[in-house]
Coordinates of C-alpha atoms in Angstrom, one line a residue:
Chain J
M1 CA -31.7 28.2 -35.6
P2 CA -28.1 27.7 -36.5
L3 CA -25.3 27.6 -33.9
I4 CA -23.4 30.8 -33.4
L5 CA -19.7 30.9 -33.0
Y6 CA -18.2 34.0 -31.5
D7 CA -14.9 33.8 -33.3
M8 CA -11.5 35.5 -33.8
P9 CA -9.6 34.4 -36.9
R10 CA -6.1 34.1 -35.3
S11 CA -7.3 32.4 -32.1
G12 CA -6.2 28.8 -32.0
H13 CA -8.8 28.2 -29.3
A14 CA -11.5 29.4 -31.9
H15 CA -9.8 27.4 -34.7
R16 CA -10.2 24.1 -32.8
V17 CA -14.0 24.6 -32.8
R18 CA -14.2 25.9 -36.3
L19 CA -12.3 22.8 -37.4
L20 CA -14.7 20.4 -35.8
L21 CA -17.7 22.3 -37.0
S22 CA -16.3 22.0 -40.6
I23 CA -15.4 18.4 -40.2
L24 CA -18.8 17.5 -38.8
D25 CA -20.3 19.6 -41.6
V26 CA -22.4 21.6 -39.1
E27 CA -23.9 24.9 -40.3
Y28 CA -23.2 27.9 -38.1
E29 CA -23.2 31.6 -38.0
Q30 CA -19.9 33.3 -37.3
V31 CA -19.8 36.4 -35.2
M32 CA -16.4 38.1 -35.1
V33 CA -15.2 39.5 -31.8
D34 CA -12.9 42.5 -32.3
M35 CA -10.2 41.5 -29.8
P36 CA -7.6 44.1 -30.9
N37 CA -10.2 46.7 -29.8
A38 CA -11.0 44.7 -26.6
E39 CA -14.5 43.8 -27.6
H40 CA -14.0 40.5 -25.6
K41 CA -13.8 42.7 -22.5
S42 CA -16.9 44.7 -23.3
A43 CA -19.8 44.5 -20.8
E44 CA -22.0 42.9 -23.5
Y45 CA -19.5 40.1 -24.3
L46 CA -18.7 39.5 -20.6
K47 CA -22.4 38.7 -20.1
L48 CA -21.9 35.8 -22.6
S49 CA -18.4 34.8 -21.5
P50 CA -17.6 35.9 -17.9
L51 CA -13.9 35.6 -18.4
G52 CA -13.9 37.4 -21.7
Q53 CA -12.6 34.4 -23.6
V54 CA -13.0 33.5 -27.3
P55 CA -14.5 31.4 -28.7
T56 CA -18.0 31.1 -27.3
L57 CA -20.4 28.6 -28.9
V58 CA -24.1 29.3 -28.6
D59 CA -26.8 26.8 -29.4
G60 CA -30.2 28.4 -28.5
D61 CA -30.2 28.6 -24.7
I62 CA -26.9 26.7 -24.4
V63 CA -23.8 28.9 -24.0
I64 CA -20.4 27.2 -24.0
T65 CA -17.5 29.5 -23.1
D66 CA -14.6 27.1 -23.5
S67 CA -13.1 25.6 -26.6
T68 CA -12.6 22.1 -25.2
A69 CA -16.1 22.1 -23.8
A70 CA -17.4 23.2 -27.3
L71 CA -15.5 20.2 -28.8
V72 CA -17.2 17.8 -26.3
Y73 CA -20.6 19.4 -26.9
L74 CA -20.3 19.1 -30.7
A75 CA -19.0 15.5 -30.6
K76 CA -21.8 14.5 -28.3
K77 CA -24.6 16.5 -30.0
Y78 CA -23.7 15.0 -33.4
A79 CA -23.1 11.6 -32.0
A80 CA -19.6 11.6 -33.3
T81 CA -18.3 8.8 -31.1
N82 CA -15.4 8.4 -33.5
W83 CA -14.3 11.9 -32.5
L84 CA -15.0 11.4 -28.7
P85 CA -15.0 7.7 -27.7
E86 CA -17.6 6.8 -25.0
D87 CA -15.7 3.9 -23.3
P88 CA -13.8 4.7 -20.1
A89 CA -10.3 4.2 -21.5
G90 CA -11.1 6.0 -24.8
A91 CA -12.7 9.0 -23.1
A92 CA -9.9 9.3 -20.6
A93 CA -7.3 9.1 -23.3
V94 CA -9.0 12.1 -25.0
Q95 CA -9.4 14.0 -21.8
R96 CA -5.7 13.7 -21.1
W97 CA -5.1 15.8 -24.2
L98 CA -8.0 18.2 -23.6
S99 CA -6.3 18.9 -20.2
A100 CA -3.0 19.4 -22.0
A101 CA -4.6 21.8 -24.4
S102 CA -5.8 24.0 -21.4
G103 CA -2.6 23.3 -19.4
E104 CA 0.8 22.3 -20.9
L105 CA 0.0 23.7 -24.4
Y106 CA -1.4 26.9 -23.1
R107 CA 1.6 27.5 -20.8
S108 CA 4.1 26.9 -23.7
V109 CA 3.1 27.5 -27.3
V110 CA 0.1 29.7 -26.6
Q111 CA 2.1 31.9 -24.3
A112 CA 5.2 32.1 -26.5
R113 CA 3.0 33.1 -29.5
A114 CA 1.1 35.6 -27.5
G115 CA 4.3 37.2 -26.4
R116 CA 5.9 37.3 -29.9
Q117 CA 2.8 38.1 -31.9
F118 CA 0.5 40.0 -29.6
H119 CA 3.3 41.6 -27.4
R120 CA 1.8 40.2 -24.2
E121 CA 4.1 40.1 -21.2
V122 CA 5.4 36.6 -21.1
D123 CA 8.1 34.6 -19.3
F124 CA 9.6 33.2 -22.5
E125 CA 12.2 31.1 -20.7
R126 CA 9.5 29.2 -18.8
A127 CA 7.3 28.9 -21.9
E128 CA 10.2 27.5 -23.9
A129 CA 11.1 25.0 -21.2
E130 CA 7.5 23.8 -21.0
A131 CA 7.4 23.6 -24.8
T132 CA 10.4 21.3 -24.9
R133 CA 8.8 19.0 -22.3
L134 CA 5.6 19.0 -24.3
F135 CA 7.2 18.4 -27.7
N136 CA 9.3 15.5 -26.4
W137 CA 6.2 13.9 -24.9
M138 CA 4.2 14.4 -28.1
Q139 CA 7.0 13.2 -30.3
S140 CA 7.3 10.0 -28.2
E141 CA 3.5 9.4 -28.3
L142 CA 3.3 10.1 -32.0
D143 CA 6.2 7.8 -32.7
Q144 CA 4.1 5.0 -31.3
G145 CA 0.8 5.8 -33.1
T146 CA -0.6 7.9 -35.9
W147 CA -3.0 9.9 -33.6
L148 CA -2.8 11.2 -30.1
A149 CA -5.6 9.4 -28.3
A150 CA -6.9 6.5 -30.4
D151 CA -6.2 4.6 -33.7
H152 CA -8.1 7.4 -35.5
A153 CA -8.4 11.1 -35.2
T154 CA -10.3 12.5 -32.2
I155 CA -11.0 15.9 -30.7
A156 CA -7.7 15.4 -28.8
D157 CA -5.9 15.9 -32.1
L158 CA -8.0 19.0 -33.0
A159 CA -7.5 20.5 -29.6
M160 CA -3.7 20.2 -29.9
Y161 CA -3.3 20.9 -33.6
S162 CA -4.1 24.6 -34.0
Y163 CA -1.4 26.1 -31.9
L164 CA 1.2 23.5 -32.8
R165 CA 0.7 24.5 -36.5
V166 CA 1.8 28.0 -35.7
A167 CA 4.5 27.2 -33.1
D168 CA 7.0 29.1 -35.2
E169 CA 5.0 32.3 -34.5
G170 CA 6.2 31.8 -31.0
E171 CA 9.7 31.2 -32.3
L172 CA 9.5 27.6 -31.3
D173 CA 11.1 25.2 -33.7
L174 CA 9.5 21.8 -34.5
A175 CA 12.4 20.7 -36.8
G176 CA 13.7 18.2 -34.2
Y177 CA 10.3 16.5 -33.8
P178 CA 9.5 14.7 -37.1
A179 CA 6.6 12.7 -35.6
I180 CA 4.8 16.0 -34.7
I181 CA 5.4 17.4 -38.2
R182 CA 4.1 14.1 -39.8
W183 CA 1.0 14.3 -37.5
L184 CA 0.3 18.0 -38.4
A185 CA 0.2 16.9 -42.1
D186 CA -2.1 14.0 -41.2
V187 CA -4.5 16.3 -39.5
E188 CA -4.4 18.5 -42.6
K189 CA -5.5 15.5 -44.7
L190 CA -8.8 15.1 -42.8
E191 CA -11.9 15.6 -44.9
R192 CA -13.2 19.2 -44.7
F193 CA -10.1 20.3 -42.9
E194 CA -9.9 24.1 -42.5
P195 CA -6.5 25.7 -42.1
M196 CA -5.4 27.7 -39.1
V197 CA -5.1 31.4 -39.9
R198 CA -1.4 32.5 -39.8
S199 CA -0.4 35.9 -38.4
Q200 CA 0.8 38.4 -40.9
A201 CA 4.6 38.5 -41.4
Q202 CA 6.1 40.8 -38.9
P203 CA 7.5 44.1 -40.3
Chain V
M1 CA -6.7 -6.7 -9.4
P2 CA -7.4 -3.4 -7.6
L3 CA -6.7 0.0 -9.2
I4 CA -3.4 1.6 -8.2
L5 CA -3.1 5.3 -7.4
Y6 CA 0.3 6.8 -7.5
D7 CA -0.3 9.5 -4.9
M8 CA 1.1 12.4 -3.0
P9 CA -0.7 13.5 0.1
R10 CA -0.5 17.3 -0.4
S11 CA -1.2 17.3 -4.1
G12 CA -4.6 18.7 -4.9
H13 CA -4.4 16.9 -8.3
A14 CA -4.1 13.6 -6.4
H15 CA -6.8 14.6 -3.9
R16 CA -9.4 15.1 -6.7
V17 CA -9.0 11.5 -7.7
R18 CA -8.8 10.1 -4.2
L19 CA -12.0 12.0 -3.4
L20 CA -13.9 10.4 -6.3
L21 CA -12.5 6.9 -5.5
S22 CA -13.8 7.3 -2.0
I23 CA -17.2 8.7 -3.1
L24 CA -17.7 5.9 -5.6
D25 CA -16.5 3.4 -2.9
V26 CA -13.8 1.9 -5.2
E27 CA -11.1 -0.1 -3.7
Y28 CA -7.6 0.9 -4.7
E29 CA -4.0 0.5 -3.7
Q30 CA -2.2 3.6 -2.8
V31 CA 1.5 4.0 -3.8
M32 CA 3.2 7.1 -2.4
V33 CA 5.5 9.0 -4.8
D34 CA 8.2 10.8 -2.8
M35 CA 8.1 14.2 -4.6
P36 CA 10.3 16.0 -2.1
N37 CA 13.0 13.6 -3.1
A38 CA 12.1 14.0 -6.8
E39 CA 10.9 10.4 -7.2
H40 CA 8.4 11.8 -9.7
K41 CA 11.3 12.6 -12.0
S42 CA 13.0 9.2 -11.7
A43 CA 13.4 7.1 -14.8
E44 CA 11.1 4.5 -13.4
Y45 CA 8.2 6.9 -12.7
L46 CA 8.7 8.8 -16.0
K47 CA 8.1 5.5 -17.8
L48 CA 4.7 5.6 -16.2
S49 CA 4.0 9.3 -16.5
P50 CA 6.2 10.9 -19.2
L51 CA 5.8 14.5 -17.8
G52 CA 6.5 13.3 -14.2
Q53 CA 3.1 14.3 -12.9
V54 CA 1.2 13.0 -9.9
P55 CA -1.3 11.4 -9.7
T56 CA -1.2 8.4 -12.1
L57 CA -4.1 6.0 -12.0
V58 CA -3.4 2.4 -13.2
D59 CA -6.1 -0.1 -14.0
G60 CA -4.4 -3.2 -15.3
D61 CA -3.0 -2.2 -18.8
I62 CA -4.6 1.2 -18.6
V63 CA -2.4 4.0 -17.4
I64 CA -4.0 7.5 -16.8
T65 CA -1.5 10.3 -16.2
D66 CA -3.8 13.2 -15.6
S67 CA -6.2 13.9 -12.8
T68 CA -9.1 15.2 -14.9
A69 CA -8.7 12.2 -17.2
A70 CA -8.8 9.9 -14.1
L71 CA -12.0 11.6 -13.0
V72 CA -13.6 10.9 -16.4
Y73 CA -12.3 7.3 -16.4
L74 CA -13.7 6.5 -13.0
A75 CA -17.1 8.2 -13.7
K76 CA -17.4 6.2 -17.0
K77 CA -16.1 2.9 -15.6
Y78 CA -18.5 2.9 -12.6
A79 CA -21.3 4.3 -14.8
A80 CA -21.7 7.3 -12.5
T81 CA -23.6 9.5 -14.9
N82 CA -24.7 11.6 -12.0
W83 CA -21.0 12.5 -11.6
L84 CA -20.4 12.9 -15.4
P85 CA -23.6 13.6 -17.4
E86 CA -23.7 12.0 -20.8
D87 CA -25.9 14.6 -22.6
P88 CA -24.2 17.2 -24.8
A89 CA -25.0 20.2 -22.6
G90 CA -24.3 18.4 -19.3
A91 CA -21.0 17.0 -20.5
A92 CA -19.9 20.4 -21.9
A93 CA -20.8 22.1 -18.6
V94 CA -18.6 19.7 -16.8
Q95 CA -15.8 20.0 -19.4
R96 CA -15.8 23.8 -18.9
W97 CA -14.6 23.2 -15.3
L98 CA -12.2 20.4 -16.1
S99 CA -10.6 22.9 -18.5
A100 CA -10.6 25.5 -15.7
A101 CA -8.9 23.0 -13.4
S102 CA -6.1 22.5 -15.8
G103 CA -6.1 26.2 -16.9
E104 CA -7.4 29.1 -14.7
L105 CA -7.2 27.2 -11.4
Y106 CA -3.7 25.9 -12.2
R107 CA -2.4 29.4 -13.2
S108 CA -3.8 31.0 -10.0
V109 CA -4.3 29.0 -6.8
V110 CA -2.0 26.1 -7.7
Q111 CA 0.8 28.4 -8.6
A112 CA 0.4 30.7 -5.6
R113 CA 0.4 27.7 -3.2
A114 CA 3.4 26.1 -5.0
G115 CA 5.2 29.4 -4.5
R116 CA 4.3 29.9 -0.9
Q117 CA 4.5 26.3 0.3
F118 CA 6.9 24.6 -2.0
H119 CA 9.1 27.7 -2.7
R120 CA 8.7 27.3 -6.5
E121 CA 9.6 30.4 -8.5
V122 CA 6.2 31.9 -9.2
D123 CA 4.9 35.2 -10.6
F124 CA 2.7 36.0 -7.6
E125 CA 1.3 39.1 -9.1
R126 CA 0.0 37.2 -12.2
A127 CA -1.3 34.3 -10.0
E128 CA -3.2 36.7 -7.8
A129 CA -4.7 38.6 -10.7
E130 CA -5.9 35.4 -12.2
A131 CA -7.2 34.2 -8.9
T132 CA -9.3 37.3 -8.5
R133 CA -10.9 36.7 -12.0
L134 CA -11.5 33.0 -11.2
F135 CA -13.0 33.7 -7.7
N136 CA -15.3 36.4 -9.1
W137 CA -16.5 34.0 -11.8
M138 CA -17.0 31.1 -9.4
Q139 CA -18.8 33.4 -6.9
S140 CA -21.2 34.5 -9.6
E141 CA -21.8 31.0 -10.8
L142 CA -22.3 29.6 -7.3
D143 CA -24.6 32.5 -6.5
Q144 CA -26.9 31.1 -9.1
G145 CA -26.8 27.4 -8.3
T146 CA -25.6 25.0 -5.6
W147 CA -23.1 23.2 -7.7
L148 CA -20.8 24.2 -10.6
A149 CA -22.0 22.3 -13.6
A150 CA -25.4 20.7 -12.8
D151 CA -28.2 20.7 -10.1
H152 CA -26.2 18.1 -8.3
A153 CA -22.5 17.5 -7.6
T154 CA -20.3 16.4 -10.5
I155 CA -16.7 15.8 -11.2
A156 CA -16.5 19.5 -12.0
D157 CA -17.0 20.2 -8.3
L158 CA -14.3 17.7 -7.3
A159 CA -11.8 19.0 -9.8
M160 CA -12.2 22.5 -8.5
Y161 CA -12.5 21.7 -4.8
S162 CA -9.2 20.5 -3.6
Y163 CA -7.0 23.6 -4.3
L164 CA -9.8 26.0 -3.4
R165 CA -10.0 24.5 0.0
V166 CA -6.3 25.4 0.6
A167 CA -6.3 28.7 -1.2
D168 CA -5.1 30.3 2.0
E169 CA -1.9 28.3 1.7
G170 CA -1.2 30.4 -1.3
E171 CA -2.1 33.5 0.7
L172 CA -5.3 33.9 -1.3
D173 CA -8.3 35.1 0.8
L174 CA -11.8 33.7 0.1
A175 CA -13.4 35.9 2.7
G176 CA -15.0 38.1 0.0
Y177 CA -16.6 35.1 -1.7
P178 CA -19.3 33.7 0.5
A179 CA -20.8 31.5 -2.3
I180 CA -17.5 29.8 -2.7
I181 CA -17.2 29.2 1.0
R182 CA -20.7 27.8 1.1
W183 CA -19.9 25.5 -1.8
L184 CA -16.7 24.2 -0.1
A185 CA -18.9 23.2 2.9
D186 CA -21.4 21.6 0.6
V187 CA -18.7 19.4 -1.0
E188 CA -17.6 18.4 2.4
K189 CA -21.1 17.1 3.2
L190 CA -20.9 14.6 0.4
E191 CA -21.1 11.0 1.5
R192 CA -17.7 9.4 1.9
F193 CA -16.0 12.8 1.6
E194 CA -12.3 12.7 2.3
P195 CA -10.5 15.9 3.3
M196 CA -7.7 17.6 1.5
V197 CA -4.4 17.3 3.4
R198 CA -3.3 20.6 4.6
S199 CA 0.3 21.7 4.6
Q200 CA 2.0 21.9 8.0
A201 CA 1.9 25.3 9.7
Q202 CA 4.9 27.3 8.5
P203 CA 7.6 28.0 11.1

């Protein structure tokens, strides 16, 4: 029975998982969740994902309702210890960025884009201030090494990539952060890389 | 050389790590960071933790600047697989809550408490709405099992505990969530449990 990914094309949360599935060459069935028509808040979907979040990864009886948890699951299941190191320092270095994906990245780039593209009510000033802190930090980390958490790509890079690639959709400018731009390109050179879906040009 | 924890008594982020250090019976040196006097934004501390966050865990050359990453590090280093399962489904179940700790919990309870106790500028309405969603979800999960991520306590429980225990300091009421109240008490029965430091009564 193949894995099932409850998916939404423009969700960066979903893209992270799609990206690792592609990289690990795992077959899966894609089920689209019609978020514009609030299918993610339907009684049926809430039974799967109690907070109504996309993506959800289903593997038989196992239901994973969070994108970083899905990354951990896939790396472990397919014994991809290059993608999720098992040693204490390596695992902690990855976790620092998984936490940032749910925290600092969400509060900055994800919010700014949701406000600009999906017209959510957002405190842009706060999102932009948090984005500046995040970008400065990433720039400084990526000035010191090719990848975020190890001397090779890990799920930390995939967790951070998707929304950074569309930062401009939140009217956030990466021009001042050459190391981040270099790193985005490096992620895109990974074997079986699959691009993030851009929003349509605004009218 | 013992571990060093850069700590702040009333930080729930720091308490998570202190709690696991105590439970695992790990010796460490505690260094207080004077957050009221902005020591966490000093040049010296920013060299350690680029985003100026507390806690930071230091183990020789290894510097861990995030509380969930510190929990992962300690569980791995002390081979505490009961606290962090190694199998794909078990690890993903824990990660779902580590993500919630940096995401849903931060945006709700942490924010509400920061606004009420530390007079940070906070969108209380949004924090309260997110808290209601989080509490309903936790209540439903804890109605089905004693612990959050496994049939025993894991770092998922520790990551979620500290701020939930002081939810009232954010003027959030857990009275309608008996399973959460029961779970808080169960965490407190763990061997070598160490309590969360409450804020002083407001004048």
